[in-house]
mmCIF file of C-alpha atoms in Angstrom:
data_model
loop_
_atom_site.group_PDB
_atom_site.id
_atom_site.type_symbol
_atom_site.label_atom_id
_atom_site.label_comp_id
_atom_site.label_asym_id
_atom_site.label_seq_id
_atom_site.Cartn_x
_atom_site.Cartn_y
_atom_site.Cartn_z
ATOM 1 C CA SER A 366 -16.770 6.726 8.994
ATOM 2 C CA PRO A 367 -15.902 3.919 6.600
ATOM 3 C CA SER A 368 -18.302 3.342 3.756
ATOM 4 C CA SER A 369 -18.542 0.251 1.649
ATOM 5 C CA GLY A 370 -19.456 -0.466 -1.920
ATOM 6 C CA TRP A 371 -20.361 -4.041 -1.002
ATOM 7 C CA PRO A 372 -21.674 -3.945 2.572
ATOM 8 C CA ALA A 373 -20.951 -6.763 4.967
ATOM 9 C CA VAL A 374 -18.537 -8.547 2.619
ATOM 10 C CA CYS A 375 -16.367 -9.543 5.555
ATOM 11 C CA ASN A 376 -19.321 -10.912 7.469
ATOM 12 C CA THR A 377 -20.172 -13.463 4.781
ATOM 13 C CA GLY A 378 -17.452 -15.888 5.812
ATOM 14 C CA LEU A 379 -16.291 -16.051 2.183
ATOM 15 C CA THR A 380 -12.550 -15.660 1.889
ATOM 16 C CA PRO A 381 -12.366 -15.265 -1.900
ATOM 17 C CA PHE A 382 -14.574 -12.503 -3.271
ATOM 18 C CA ALA A 383 -15.878 -11.967 -6.812
ATOM 19 C CA CYS A 384 -16.791 -8.378 -7.648
ATOM 20 C CA PRO A 385 -20.223 -8.042 -9.237
ATOM 21 C CA PRO A 386 -20.301 -7.918 -13.052
ATOM 22 C CA GLY A 387 -20.071 -4.341 -14.315
ATOM 23 C CA ALA A 388 -18.264 -3.032 -11.211
ATOM 24 C CA THR A 389 -16.293 0.116 -12.095
ATOM 25 C CA ALA A 390 -15.124 1.262 -8.660
ATOM 26 C CA VAL A 391 -13.878 -0.052 -5.345
ATOM 27 C CA PHE A 392 -14.901 2.619 -2.864
ATOM 28 C CA GLU A 393 -12.961 3.924 0.124
ATOM 29 C CA TYR A 394 -12.838 1.406 2.976
ATOM 30 C CA THR A 395 -14.672 -1.299 0.986
ATOM 31 C CA PHE A 396 -12.564 -4.150 2.366
ATOM 32 C CA TYR A 397 -11.139 -2.231 5.348
ATOM 33 C CA ASP A 398 -10.082 -4.589 8.164
ATOM 34 C CA CYS A 399 -11.286 -7.592 6.167
ATOM 35 C CA GLU A 400 -8.522 -9.947 7.254
ATOM 36 C CA SER A 401 -10.466 -12.969 6.013
ATOM 37 C CA LEU A 402 -10.265 -11.689 2.403
ATOM 38 C CA VAL A 403 -7.520 -13.752 0.749
ATOM 39 C CA SER A 404 -8.373 -13.226 -2.922
ATOM 40 C CA ILE A 405 -10.533 -11.046 -5.134
ATOM 41 C CA THR A 406 -11.580 -11.421 -8.772
ATOM 42 C CA GLY A 407 -13.663 -9.449 -11.235
ATOM 43 C CA LEU A 408 -11.713 -6.198 -11.141
ATOM 44 C CA ASP A 409 -11.179 -5.986 -14.913
ATOM 45 C CA GLY A 410 -13.741 -3.161 -15.380
ATOM 46 C CA VAL A 411 -12.636 -1.173 -12.319
ATOM 47 C CA THR A 412 -11.247 2.278 -13.129
ATOM 48 C CA SER A 413 -11.240 3.808 -9.645
ATOM 49 C CA VAL A 414 -9.955 2.521 -6.303
ATOM 50 C CA GLY A 415 -10.544 4.475 -3.092
ATOM 51 C CA GLU A 416 -8.240 5.114 -0.145
ATOM 52 C CA ARG A 417 -7.858 2.272 2.347
ATOM 53 C CA SER A 418 -9.947 -0.002 0.129
ATOM 54 C CA PHE A 419 -7.751 -3.047 0.865
ATOM 55 C CA TYR A 420 -6.393 -1.859 4.234
ATOM 56 C CA ARG A 421 -5.511 -4.726 6.594
ATOM 57 C CA THR A 422 -6.792 -7.584 4.440
ATOM 58 C CA GLY A 423 -5.536 -11.152 4.171
ATOM 59 C CA LEU A 424 -4.692 -10.787 0.467
ATOM 60 C CA VAL A 425 -1.593 -12.746 -0.555
ATOM 61 C CA THR A 426 -1.346 -11.736 -4.220
ATOM 62 C CA PHE A 427 -3.199 -9.005 -6.057
ATOM 63 C CA ALA A 428 -3.749 -8.162 -9.717
ATOM 64 C CA TRP A 429 -4.231 -4.385 -9.978
ATOM 65 C CA PRO A 430 -7.207 -3.407 -12.178
ATOM 66 C CA PRO A 431 -5.860 -2.443 -15.623
ATOM 67 C CA GLY A 432 -8.066 0.672 -15.876
ATOM 68 C CA ALA A 433 -7.150 2.140 -12.477
ATOM 69 C CA THR A 434 -4.275 4.595 -12.868
ATOM 70 C CA ALA A 435 -3.821 5.598 -9.207
ATOM 71 C CA VAL A 436 -2.934 3.603 -6.104
ATOM 72 C CA PRO A 437 -4.355 5.894 -3.407
ATOM 73 C CA ASP A 438 -2.996 6.608 0.057
ATOM 74 C CA TYR A 439 -3.061 3.643 2.456
ATOM 75 C CA THR A 440 -4.523 1.261 -0.167
ATOM 76 C CA PHE A 441 -2.842 -1.910 1.140
ATOM 77 C CA GLN A 442 -1.456 -0.650 4.462
ATOM 78 C CA TYR A 443 -1.193 -3.377 7.121
ATOM 79 C CA SER A 444 -2.025 -6.144 4.642
ATOM 80 C CA SER A 445 0.920 -8.083 6.022
ATOM 81 C CA SER A 446 0.180 -11.222 3.975
ATOM 82 C CA LEU A 447 0.435 -9.354 0.661
ATOM 83 C CA ALA A 448 3.517 -10.874 -0.979
ATOM 84 C CA SER A 449 3.111 -9.749 -4.600
ATOM 85 C CA ILE A 450 1.198 -7.322 -6.747
ATOM 86 C CA THR A 451 0.995 -7.317 -10.542
ATOM 87 C CA GLY A 452 -0.587 -5.131 -13.206
ATOM 88 C CA LEU A 453 0.884 -1.788 -12.166
ATOM 89 C CA ASP A 454 2.033 -0.895 -15.696
ATOM 90 C CA GLY A 455 -0.775 1.637 -16.238
ATOM 91 C CA VAL A 456 -0.417 3.309 -12.838
ATOM 92 C CA THR A 457 0.710 6.946 -12.951
ATOM 93 C CA SER A 458 0.525 7.855 -9.258
ATOM 94 C CA VAL A 459 1.028 6.104 -5.941
ATOM 95 C CA GLY A 460 -0.087 7.550 -2.629
ATOM 96 C CA GLY A 461 1.693 7.668 0.695
ATOM 97 C CA HIS A 462 1.695 4.504 2.792
ATOM 98 C CA ALA A 463 0.108 2.643 -0.149
ATOM 99 C CA PHE A 464 2.204 -0.487 0.464
ATOM 100 C CA SER A 465 3.439 0.138 4.026
ATOM 101 C CA HIS A 466 3.433 -2.691 6.554
ATOM 102 C CA THR A 467 2.874 -5.331 3.873
ATOM 103 C CA GLY A 468 4.726 -8.557 3.162
ATOM 104 C CA LEU A 469 5.666 -7.448 -0.368
ATOM 105 C CA THR A 470 8.791 -8.876 -1.848
ATOM 106 C CA PRO A 471 10.701 -6.855 -4.473
ATOM 107 C CA PHE A 472 8.493 -5.517 -7.224
ATOM 108 C CA ALA A 473 8.874 -3.296 -10.260
ATOM 109 C CA TRP A 474 7.708 0.253 -9.633
ATOM 110 C CA PRO A 475 5.025 1.405 -12.106
ATOM 111 C CA PRO A 476 6.896 2.956 -15.057
ATOM 112 C CA GLY A 477 4.481 5.911 -15.256
ATOM 113 C CA ALA A 478 4.750 6.824 -11.560
ATOM 114 C CA THR A 479 7.866 8.955 -11.259
ATOM 115 C CA ALA A 480 7.766 9.843 -7.552
ATOM 116 C CA VAL A 481 7.916 7.595 -4.516
ATOM 117 C CA PRO A 482 5.940 9.269 -1.730
ATOM 118 C CA GLU A 483 7.293 9.152 1.793
ATOM 119 C CA TYR A 484 6.584 5.914 3.645
ATOM 120 C CA THR A 485 5.177 4.176 0.551
ATOM 121 C CA VAL A 486 6.648 0.847 1.663
ATOM 122 C CA HIS A 487 7.470 1.792 5.271
ATOM 123 C CA ASP A 488 8.031 -1.120 7.654
ATOM 124 C CA SER A 489 7.306 -3.762 5.071
ATOM 125 C CA ALA A 490 8.827 -7.089 6.008
ATOM 126 C CA PRO A 491 11.239 -7.661 4.493
ATOM 127 C CA PRO A 492 12.076 -4.069 3.428
ATOM 128 C CA VAL A 493 10.890 -3.707 -0.172
ATOM 129 C CA PRO A 494 13.549 -2.965 -2.763
ATOM 130 C CA ILE A 495 11.934 -0.762 -5.402
ATOM 131 C CA THR A 496 13.215 -0.920 -8.949
ATOM 132 C CA GLY A 497 12.305 1.808 -11.430
ATOM 133 C CA PRO A 498 11.892 1.414 -15.185
ATOM 134 C CA ASP A 499 15.592 2.123 -15.806
ATOM 135 C CA GLY A 500 16.679 -0.353 -13.126
ATOM 136 C CA GLY A 501 17.320 2.432 -10.611
ATOM 137 C CA THR A 502 15.225 4.060 -7.937
ATOM 138 C CA PRO A 503 12.273 5.927 -9.496
ATOM 139 C CA GLY A 504 12.201 9.682 -9.160
ATOM 140 C CA GLY A 505 15.462 9.697 -7.247
ATOM 141 C CA GLN A 506 13.497 10.324 -4.060
ATOM 142 C CA CYS A 507 14.535 7.311 -2.033
ATOM 143 C CA PRO A 508 17.960 6.523 -0.662
ATOM 144 C CA SER A 509 19.452 3.189 -1.511
ATOM 145 C CA PRO A 510 19.765 0.843 0.284
ATOM 146 C CA PRO A 511 17.170 0.379 1.677
ATOM 147 C CA PRO A 512 14.750 2.451 -0.418
ATOM 148 C CA CYS A 513 11.924 4.273 1.336
ATOM 149 C CA HIS A 514 12.463 2.401 4.582
ATOM 150 C CA HIS A 515 12.974 4.223 7.822
ATOM 151 C CA PRO A 516 13.933 2.759 11.182
ATOM 152 C CA PRO A 517 11.048 2.102 13.581
ATOM 153 C CA ASP A 518 11.624 5.453 15.280
ATOM 154 C CA GLY A 519 10.884 7.362 12.040
ATOM 155 C CA PRO A 520 12.944 9.118 9.379
ATOM 156 C CA PRO A 521 16.547 10.079 10.084
ATOM 157 C CA ARG A 522 16.997 13.213 12.172
ATOM 158 C CA ALA A 523 19.821 15.705 12.492
ATOM 159 C CA PRO A 524 22.159 14.931 15.393
ATOM 160 C CA ALA A 525 21.151 16.593 18.647
ATOM 161 C CA GLU A 526 23.252 19.375 20.070
ATOM 162 C CA PRO A 527 25.385 18.192 23.002
ATOM 163 C CA GLU A 528 23.882 19.120 26.332
ATOM 164 C CA ALA A 529 25.754 21.531 28.582
ATOM 165 C CA THR A 530 27.193 19.954 31.701
ATOM 166 C CA LEU A 531 27.013 21.554 35.104
ATOM 167 C CA HIS A 532 30.175 21.738 37.192
#
């Protein structure tokens, strides 16, 4: 079940949120389903962010904590208002679905993260062009265009064998 580092944040009616002084972690599910959360401050001392911590929020922009080196699985999934994210320079790993179903516009992939996990930006609207540190696709793991975006019915499949006809 979801656990929260700051219980009942979404029930306060506050749309911006200031992390308490001295906060070093944002736990799994902390702001899960918190669609009223449009901004967050005070993340400068945070070194750890848990899975689904900002899942389905109303965030529009986000400044990644400088001390957090991993963007876990599903971190921003379904945060459809999220249009930009900054501060990813120190990130060395990005989890699957981390930015899927968001409203991200093109952004620079973290230079230290060399692989793009499957579905990282799946079904983002518009599809998110990812640019690596050398101007190309990082890790060579995504086709271009569009990078890391699959049609709504999933990743491409091999053509089906033709069915035999009865005479």
